[in-house]
PDB file of C-alpha atoms in Angstrom:
ATOM      1  CA  THR A 518     -73.649 -32.845  27.667  1.00 47.00           C
ATOM      2  CA  ALA A 519     -70.528 -32.287  29.728  1.00 45.00           C
ATOM      3  CA  ASP A 520     -69.937 -34.517  32.726  1.00 49.00           C
ATOM      4  CA  PRO A 521     -69.521 -32.334  35.886  1.00 50.00           C
ATOM      5  CA  ALA A 522     -66.997 -34.805  37.325  1.00 46.00           C
ATOM      6  CA  GLY A 523     -64.873 -34.574  34.206  1.00 47.00           C
ATOM      7  CA  VAL A 524     -65.003 -30.771  34.263  1.00 46.00           C
ATOM      8  CA  ALA A 525     -63.855 -30.762  37.894  1.00 50.00           C
ATOM      9  CA  ILE A 526     -60.975 -33.132  37.105  1.00 47.00           C
ATOM     10  CA  ALA A 527     -59.805 -31.037  34.161  1.00 49.00           C
ATOM     11  CA  ALA A 528     -59.980 -27.824  36.184  1.00 49.00           C
ATOM     12  CA  ALA A 529     -58.058 -29.418  39.068  1.00 48.00           C
ATOM     13  CA  VAL A 530     -55.250 -30.535  36.755  1.00 47.00           C
ATOM     14  CA  ILE A 531     -54.894 -27.051  35.247  1.00 44.00           C
ATOM     15  CA  ASP A 532     -54.858 -25.428  38.690  1.00 47.00           C
ATOM     16  CA  GLN A 533     -52.312 -27.944  39.993  1.00 45.00           C
ATOM     17  CA  SER A 534     -50.133 -27.478  36.925  1.00 44.00           C
ATOM     18  CA  ALA A 535     -50.028 -23.728  37.479  1.00 41.00           C
ATOM     19  CA  ALA A 536     -49.296 -24.137  41.188  1.00 41.00           C
ATOM     20  CA  CYS A 537     -46.461 -26.624  40.572  1.00 42.00           C
ATOM     21  CA  HIS A 538     -44.733 -24.671  37.804  1.00 42.00           C
ATOM     22  CA  VAL A 539     -41.005 -25.374  38.092  1.00 40.00           C
ATOM     23  CA  THR A 540     -38.855 -22.387  38.964  1.00 40.00           C
ATOM     24  CA  ASP A 541     -35.258 -21.734  37.954  1.00 37.00           C
ATOM     25  CA  ASN A 542     -33.919 -23.366  41.140  1.00 38.00           C
ATOM     26  CA  GLU A 543     -35.952 -26.571  40.931  1.00 40.00           C
ATOM     27  CA  THR A 544     -34.797 -29.769  39.230  1.00 34.00           C
ATOM     28  CA  ARG A 545     -36.568 -32.079  36.815  1.00 36.00           C
ATOM     29  CA  SER A 546     -36.577 -34.858  39.423  1.00 34.00           C
ATOM     30  CA  GLU A 547     -38.788 -32.702  41.638  1.00 36.00           C
ATOM     31  CA  THR A 548     -41.446 -32.365  38.938  1.00 34.00           C
ATOM     32  CA  VAL A 549     -44.559 -34.352  39.761  1.00 39.00           C
ATOM     33  CA  ASP A 550     -46.362 -36.265  37.025  1.00 53.00           C
ATOM     34  CA  LEU A 551     -49.565 -34.242  37.184  1.00 55.00           C
ATOM     35  CA  LEU A 552     -51.494 -36.560  34.866  1.00 66.00           C
ATOM     36  CA  GLN A 553     -50.765 -39.996  36.283  1.00 70.00           C
ATOM     37  CA  ASN A 554     -53.897 -40.043  38.455  1.00 76.00           C
ATOM     38  CA  VAL A 555     -56.263 -38.239  36.081  1.00 80.00           C
ATOM     39  CA  ASP A 556     -59.504 -40.024  35.165  1.00 86.00           C
ATOM     40  CA  PHE A 557     -59.189 -39.591  31.408  1.00 86.00           C
ATOM     41  CA  SER A 558     -62.528 -41.293  30.771  1.00 89.00           C
ATOM     42  CA  ALA A 559     -64.314 -38.618  32.811  1.00 91.00           C
ATOM     43  CA  ALA A 560     -62.219 -35.818  31.330  1.00 92.00           C
ATOM     44  CA  GLN A 561     -63.004 -36.999  27.799  1.00 94.00           C
ATOM     45  CA  ARG A 562     -66.734 -37.180  28.568  1.00 93.00           C
ATOM     46  CA  ALA A 563     -66.525 -33.518  29.603  1.00 94.00           C
ATOM     47  CA  ASP A 564     -64.997 -32.586  26.238  1.00 94.00           C
ATOM     48  CA  GLU A 565     -67.372 -31.887  23.336  1.00 94.00           C
ATOM     49  CA  PHE A 566     -65.333 -33.532  20.582  1.00 94.00           C
ATOM     50  CA  CYS A 567     -64.281 -36.585  22.618  1.00 94.00           C
ATOM     51  CA  SER A 568     -67.820 -37.078  23.897  1.00 95.00           C
ATOM     52  CA  ASN A 569     -69.334 -36.809  20.406  1.00 95.00           C
ATOM     53  CA  MET A 570     -66.749 -39.130  18.851  1.00 95.00           C
ATOM     54  CA  THR A 571     -67.255 -41.704  21.612  1.00 95.00           C
ATOM     55  CA  SER A 572     -71.043 -41.584  21.167  1.00 95.00           C
ATOM     56  CA  TYR A 573     -70.662 -42.109  17.436  1.00 95.00           C
ATOM     57  CA  ILE A 574     -68.262 -45.048  17.776  1.00 95.00           C
ATOM     58  CA  GLU A 575     -70.199 -46.795  20.539  1.00 94.00           C
ATOM     59  CA  HIS A 576     -73.816 -45.963  19.679  1.00 94.00           C
ATOM     60  CA  ASN A 577     -73.732 -44.470  16.156  1.00 95.00           C
ATOM     61  CA  LEU A 578     -75.127 -41.211  17.545  1.00 95.00           C
ATOM     62  CA  LEU A 579     -74.264 -37.848  15.990  1.00 94.00           C
ATOM     63  CA  PRO A 580     -74.583 -34.317  17.382  1.00 93.00           C
ATOM     64  CA  ASP A 581     -76.993 -31.748  15.966  1.00 92.00           C
ATOM     65  CA  ASP A 582     -74.257 -29.409  14.747  1.00 91.00           C
ATOM     66  CA  ARG A 583     -73.631 -30.022  11.032  1.00 90.00           C
ATOM     67  CA  ASN A 584     -69.948 -29.020  11.108  1.00 89.00           C
ATOM     68  CA  SER A 585     -69.294 -31.382  14.011  1.00 91.00           C
ATOM     69  CA  VAL A 586     -71.043 -34.183  12.150  1.00 94.00           C
ATOM     70  CA  LYS A 587     -68.811 -33.738   9.097  1.00 93.00           C
ATOM     71  CA  LYS A 588     -65.654 -33.790  11.203  1.00 92.00           C
ATOM     72  CA  ILE A 589     -66.692 -36.852  13.183  1.00 94.00           C
ATOM     73  CA  VAL A 590     -67.832 -38.925  10.198  1.00 94.00           C
ATOM     74  CA  ALA A 591     -64.745 -38.024   8.140  1.00 93.00           C
ATOM     75  CA  SER A 592     -62.253 -38.967  10.881  1.00 93.00           C
ATOM     76  CA  ALA A 593     -64.049 -41.724  12.816  1.00 94.00           C
ATOM     77  CA  ASP A 594     -61.946 -44.492  11.259  1.00 92.00           C
ATOM     78  CA  TYR A 595     -58.874 -43.053  12.957  1.00 93.00           C
ATOM     79  CA  TYR A 596     -60.346 -43.423  16.471  1.00 95.00           C
ATOM     80  CA  LEU A 597     -61.139 -46.342  18.742  1.00 94.00           C
ATOM     81  CA  ILE A 598     -62.300 -46.988  22.299  1.00 94.00           C
ATOM     82  CA  GLU A 599     -60.194 -49.041  24.709  1.00 93.00           C
ATOM     83  CA  ASP A 600     -60.910 -49.429  28.439  1.00 91.00           C
ATOM     84  CA  GLY A 601     -63.438 -46.615  28.258  1.00 91.00           C
ATOM     85  CA  LYS A 602     -60.933 -44.133  26.784  1.00 94.00           C
ATOM     86  CA  LEU A 603     -60.722 -42.597  23.324  1.00 95.00           C
ATOM     87  CA  TYR A 604     -57.550 -43.257  21.323  1.00 95.00           C
ATOM     88  CA  ARG A 605     -56.282 -42.034  17.966  1.00 94.00           C
ATOM     89  CA  ARG A 606     -54.804 -44.546  15.543  1.00 90.00           C
ATOM     90  CA  GLN A 607     -51.378 -43.533  14.250  1.00 82.00           C
ATOM     91  CA  ILE A 608     -50.900 -45.066  10.820  1.00 72.00           C
ATOM     92  CA  THR A 609     -47.535 -43.597   9.839  1.00 65.00           C
ATOM     93  CA  ARG A 610     -44.743 -41.745  11.562  1.00 59.00           C
ATOM     94  CA  SER A 611     -43.256 -38.401  10.601  1.00 59.00           C
ATOM     95  CA  LYS A 612     -39.739 -38.075   9.206  1.00 60.00           C
ATOM     96  CA  ARG A 613     -38.574 -36.337  12.394  1.00 56.00           C
ATOM     97  CA  SER A 614     -39.753 -39.228  14.588  1.00 56.00           C
ATOM     98  CA  LYS A 615     -38.571 -42.140  12.395  1.00 58.00           C
ATOM     99  CA  ASN A 616     -35.983 -43.212  14.991  1.00 58.00           C
ATOM    100  CA  GLN A 617     -38.387 -43.026  17.949  1.00 58.00           C
ATOM    101  CA  PRO A 618     -40.523 -45.871  19.350  1.00 58.00           C
ATOM    102  CA  PHE A 619     -43.752 -46.194  17.370  1.00 60.00           C
ATOM    103  CA  ASN A 620     -47.049 -46.212  19.279  1.00 70.00           C
ATOM    104  CA  ASP A 621     -50.061 -46.908  17.057  1.00 81.00           C
ATOM    105  CA  HIS A 622     -52.637 -45.974  19.756  1.00 88.00           C
ATOM    106  CA  LEU A 623     -52.361 -42.416  21.106  1.00 92.00           C
ATOM    107  CA  LEU A 624     -54.528 -41.265  24.003  1.00 93.00           C
ATOM    108  CA  VAL A 625     -56.696 -38.314  22.946  1.00 95.00           C
ATOM    109  CA  ILE A 626     -56.210 -35.320  25.257  1.00 95.00           C
ATOM    110  CA  PRO A 627     -59.292 -33.126  25.811  1.00 95.00           C
ATOM    111  CA  ASP A 628     -58.980 -29.376  25.302  1.00 94.00           C
ATOM    112  CA  ALA A 629     -59.010 -28.683  29.055  1.00 91.00           C
ATOM    113  CA  LEU A 630     -55.922 -30.857  29.646  1.00 92.00           C
ATOM    114  CA  GLN A 631     -53.776 -29.891  26.670  1.00 93.00           C
ATOM    115  CA  GLN A 632     -52.068 -26.958  28.350  1.00 92.00           C
ATOM    116  CA  ALA A 633     -51.198 -29.129  31.366  1.00 89.00           C
ATOM    117  CA  VAL A 634     -49.656 -31.784  29.098  1.00 91.00           C
ATOM    118  CA  ILE A 635     -47.592 -29.244  27.152  1.00 93.00           C
ATOM    119  CA  GLU A 636     -46.396 -27.442  30.287  1.00 90.00           C
ATOM    120  CA  GLN A 637     -45.485 -30.664  32.071  1.00 88.00           C
ATOM    121  CA  TYR A 638     -43.486 -32.085  29.161  1.00 90.00           C
ATOM    122  CA  HIS A 639     -41.818 -28.733  28.512  1.00 90.00           C
ATOM    123  CA  THR A 640     -40.665 -28.620  32.131  1.00 88.00           C
ATOM    124  CA  ILE A 641     -39.585 -32.265  32.444  1.00 86.00           C
ATOM    125  CA  LEU A 642     -37.589 -32.101  29.197  1.00 86.00           C
ATOM    126  CA  ALA A 643     -35.732 -28.975  30.406  1.00 86.00           C
ATOM    127  CA  HIS A 644     -37.442 -26.491  28.061  1.00 89.00           C
ATOM    128  CA  PRO A 645     -36.900 -28.030  24.616  1.00 90.00           C
ATOM    129  CA  ALA A 646     -37.674 -26.296  21.323  1.00 90.00           C
ATOM    130  CA  THR A 647     -40.974 -26.853  19.530  1.00 91.00           C
ATOM    131  CA  ASP A 648     -39.948 -29.849  17.376  1.00 92.00           C
ATOM    132  CA  ARG A 649     -38.618 -31.954  20.236  1.00 91.00           C
ATOM    133  CA  LEU A 650     -41.497 -30.985  22.524  1.00 92.00           C
ATOM    134  CA  ALA A 651     -44.190 -31.943  20.005  1.00 92.00           C
ATOM    135  CA  ASP A 652     -42.398 -35.118  18.851  1.00 90.00           C
ATOM    136  CA  THR A 653     -42.078 -36.334  22.454  1.00 89.00           C
ATOM    137  CA  ILE A 654     -45.704 -35.637  23.378  1.00 91.00           C
ATOM    138  CA  LYS A 655     -47.072 -37.406  20.306  1.00 88.00           C
ATOM    139  CA  MET A 656     -45.244 -40.595  21.223  1.00 88.00           C
ATOM    140  CA  LYS A 657     -48.031 -41.082  23.794  1.00 89.00           C
ATOM    141  CA  TYR A 658     -50.779 -38.481  23.286  1.00 92.00           C
ATOM    142  CA  TYR A 659     -52.785 -36.849  20.509  1.00 94.00           C
ATOM    143  CA  PHE A 660     -54.686 -33.600  20.105  1.00 94.00           C
ATOM    144  CA  ASP A 661     -55.409 -31.322  17.161  1.00 92.00           C
ATOM    145  CA  LEU A 662     -52.887 -28.618  16.216  1.00 94.00           C
ATOM    146  CA  MET A 663     -50.306 -30.070  18.597  1.00 94.00           C
ATOM    147  CA  TYR A 664     -47.294 -28.520  16.844  1.00 94.00           C
ATOM    148  CA  THR A 665     -48.916 -25.078  16.719  1.00 94.00           C
ATOM    149  CA  LYS A 666     -49.911 -25.191  20.377  1.00 95.00           C
ATOM    150  CA  CYS A 667     -46.434 -26.348  21.424  1.00 94.00           C
ATOM    151  CA  ARG A 668     -44.873 -23.545  19.374  1.00 93.00           C
ATOM    152  CA  ASP A 669     -47.135 -20.957  20.984  1.00 93.00           C
ATOM    153  CA  TRP A 670     -46.257 -22.273  24.441  1.00 91.00           C
ATOM    154  CA  VAL A 671     -42.513 -22.141  23.800  1.00 91.00           C
ATOM    155  CA  LYS A 672     -42.857 -18.554  22.552  1.00 91.00           C
ATOM    156  CA  THR A 673     -44.558 -17.522  25.798  1.00 90.00           C
ATOM    157  CA  CYS A 674     -42.218 -19.405  28.163  1.00 89.00           C
ATOM    158  CA  SER A 675     -40.321 -16.764  30.147  1.00 86.00           C
ATOM    159  CA  ILE A 676     -37.385 -19.083  30.868  1.00 86.00           C
ATOM    160  CA  CYS A 677     -36.961 -19.974  27.183  1.00 84.00           C
ATOM    161  CA  GLN A 678     -37.065 -16.329  26.170  1.00 82.00           C
ATOM    162  CA  ARG A 679     -34.419 -15.384  28.742  1.00 81.00           C
ATOM    163  CA  MET A 680     -32.128 -18.231  27.667  1.00 76.00           C
ATOM    164  CA  LYS A 681     -32.655 -17.834  23.922  1.00 70.00           C
ATOM    165  CA  ASP A 682     -29.410 -17.234  22.034  1.00 59.00           C
ATOM    166  CA  SER A 683     -29.693 -13.905  20.249  1.00 56.00           C
ATOM    167  CA  GLY A 684     -26.185 -14.138  18.768  1.00 55.00           C
ATOM    168  CA  SER A 685     -25.171 -10.804  20.270  1.00 53.00           C
ATOM    169  CA  ARG A 686     -24.634 -11.549  23.959  1.00 56.00           C
ATOM    170  CA  LYS A 687     -21.969 -14.251  23.993  1.00 60.00           C
ATOM    171  CA  ALA A 688     -19.859 -14.331  27.106  1.00 60.00           C
ATOM    172  CA  PRO A 689     -16.125 -13.723  26.477  1.00 67.00           C
ATOM    173  CA  LEU A 690     -13.564 -16.412  27.249  1.00 72.00           C
ATOM    174  CA  THR A 691     -12.050 -15.852  30.683  1.00 75.00           C
ATOM    175  CA  PRO A 692      -8.565 -17.331  31.256  1.00 76.00           C
ATOM    176  CA  MET A 693      -7.960 -19.255  34.476  1.00 79.00           C
ATOM    177  CA  ILE A 694      -4.953 -17.650  36.174  1.00 81.00           C
ATOM    178  CA  PRO A 695      -3.332 -19.827  38.863  1.00 82.00           C
ATOM    179  CA  SER A 696      -2.592 -18.147  42.179  1.00 83.00           C
ATOM    180  CA  LYS A 697       0.125 -20.598  43.298  1.00 86.00           C
ATOM    181  CA  ILE A 698       2.101 -23.612  42.125  1.00 88.00           C
ATOM    182  CA  ASN A 699       0.150 -26.844  41.679  1.00 86.00           C
ATOM    183  CA  CYS A 700      -3.111 -24.925  41.771  1.00 86.00           C
ATOM    184  CA  ILE A 701      -3.967 -25.638  38.115  1.00 88.00           C
ATOM    185  CA  TRP A 702      -2.776 -28.477  35.876  1.00 88.00           C
ATOM    186  CA  ASN A 703      -3.426 -28.697  32.145  1.00 87.00           C
ATOM    187  CA  LEU A 704      -3.894 -32.226  30.770  1.00 89.00           C
ATOM    188  CA  ASP A 705      -3.984 -33.392  27.181  1.00 89.00           C
ATOM    189  CA  LEU A 706      -4.105 -36.792  25.509  1.00 87.00           C
ATOM    190  CA  CYS A 707      -1.991 -37.208  22.372  1.00 85.00           C
ATOM    191  CA  GLY A 708      -2.492 -40.031  19.909  1.00 80.00           C
ATOM    192  CA  PRO A 709      -2.983 -42.544  18.567  1.00 79.00           C
ATOM    193  CA  ILE A 710       0.729 -42.871  17.806  1.00 77.00           C
ATOM    194  CA  THR A 711       1.610 -45.138  14.877  1.00 74.00           C
ATOM    195  CA  GLY A 712       4.876 -46.781  13.848  1.00 68.00           C
ATOM    196  CA  SER A 713       6.309 -47.063  17.359  1.00 58.00           C
ATOM    197  CA  SER A 714       8.916 -49.655  18.284  1.00 60.00           C
ATOM    198  CA  THR A 715       6.552 -51.149  20.865  1.00 54.00           C
ATOM    199  CA  ASP A 716       4.170 -52.469  18.193  1.00 57.00           C
ATOM    200  CA  ASN A 717       1.444 -50.096  19.345  1.00 58.00           C
ATOM    201  CA  GLU A 718       1.350 -51.559  22.850  1.00 72.00           C
ATOM    202  CA  PHE A 719       1.146 -47.947  24.007  1.00 75.00           C
ATOM    203  CA  SER A 720      -0.711 -45.744  21.512  1.00 79.00           C
ATOM    204  CA  TYR A 721      -1.380 -42.600  23.548  1.00 82.00           C
ATOM    205  CA  ILE A 722       0.672 -40.120  25.574  1.00 86.00           C
ATOM    206  CA  LEU A 723      -0.819 -38.205  28.507  1.00 88.00           C
ATOM    207  CA  THR A 724       0.812 -34.780  28.894  1.00 90.00           C
ATOM    208  CA  MET A 725       0.526 -32.739  32.082  1.00 90.00           C
ATOM    209  CA  THR A 726       1.649 -29.110  32.393  1.00 90.00           C
ATOM    210  CA  GLU A 727       1.616 -27.159  35.623  1.00 89.00           C
ATOM    211  CA  GLY A 728      -0.136 -23.852  34.997  1.00 84.00           C
ATOM    212  CA  LEU A 729       2.193 -21.430  36.797  1.00 82.00           C
ATOM    213  CA  SER A 730       5.735 -22.766  36.600  1.00 76.00           C
TER     214      SER A 730
END
């Protein structure tokens, strides 16, 4: 059965996540880590899958539902309990994440907290696309259908939809016209220059052009 304390924790995180949603004028540094103080042990006990998997690993107990039993028995070897929390073993890494740090124990996120995790990471990472969002989350956390849920979230993000490049609304180049002398200078670095008489002691030339005169 669900733990009332875990349900309350999960609900509080979702409510806080919605209340702290970052607006266009806020910065990433102002985003609070909404999950740093969450009691994941209690939240997992409130989740049906996490609770059933924990009971099976610790006490060899299975639920009455036949479909749940099949899923738990088939995947139990991929899970472990550490410090009272359920983790998922990561055996291999995907091709997209081959250059990222490898974490073989991923904290399992209950259903009630998944939206908060996705929203928080999407905000902190400045609204990335689905691949980067999912790859970053799974460096630390695990939940089923992560890529699909991240994709659905990105599709419904109002900021992402407003900023999405449609290919038809590109802003034209606007020349900077100086209003007086010494108002605008154009700088360019030329080089490297080879075959000079100074034996390449000076390999670059900095050119400066005043924009009006």
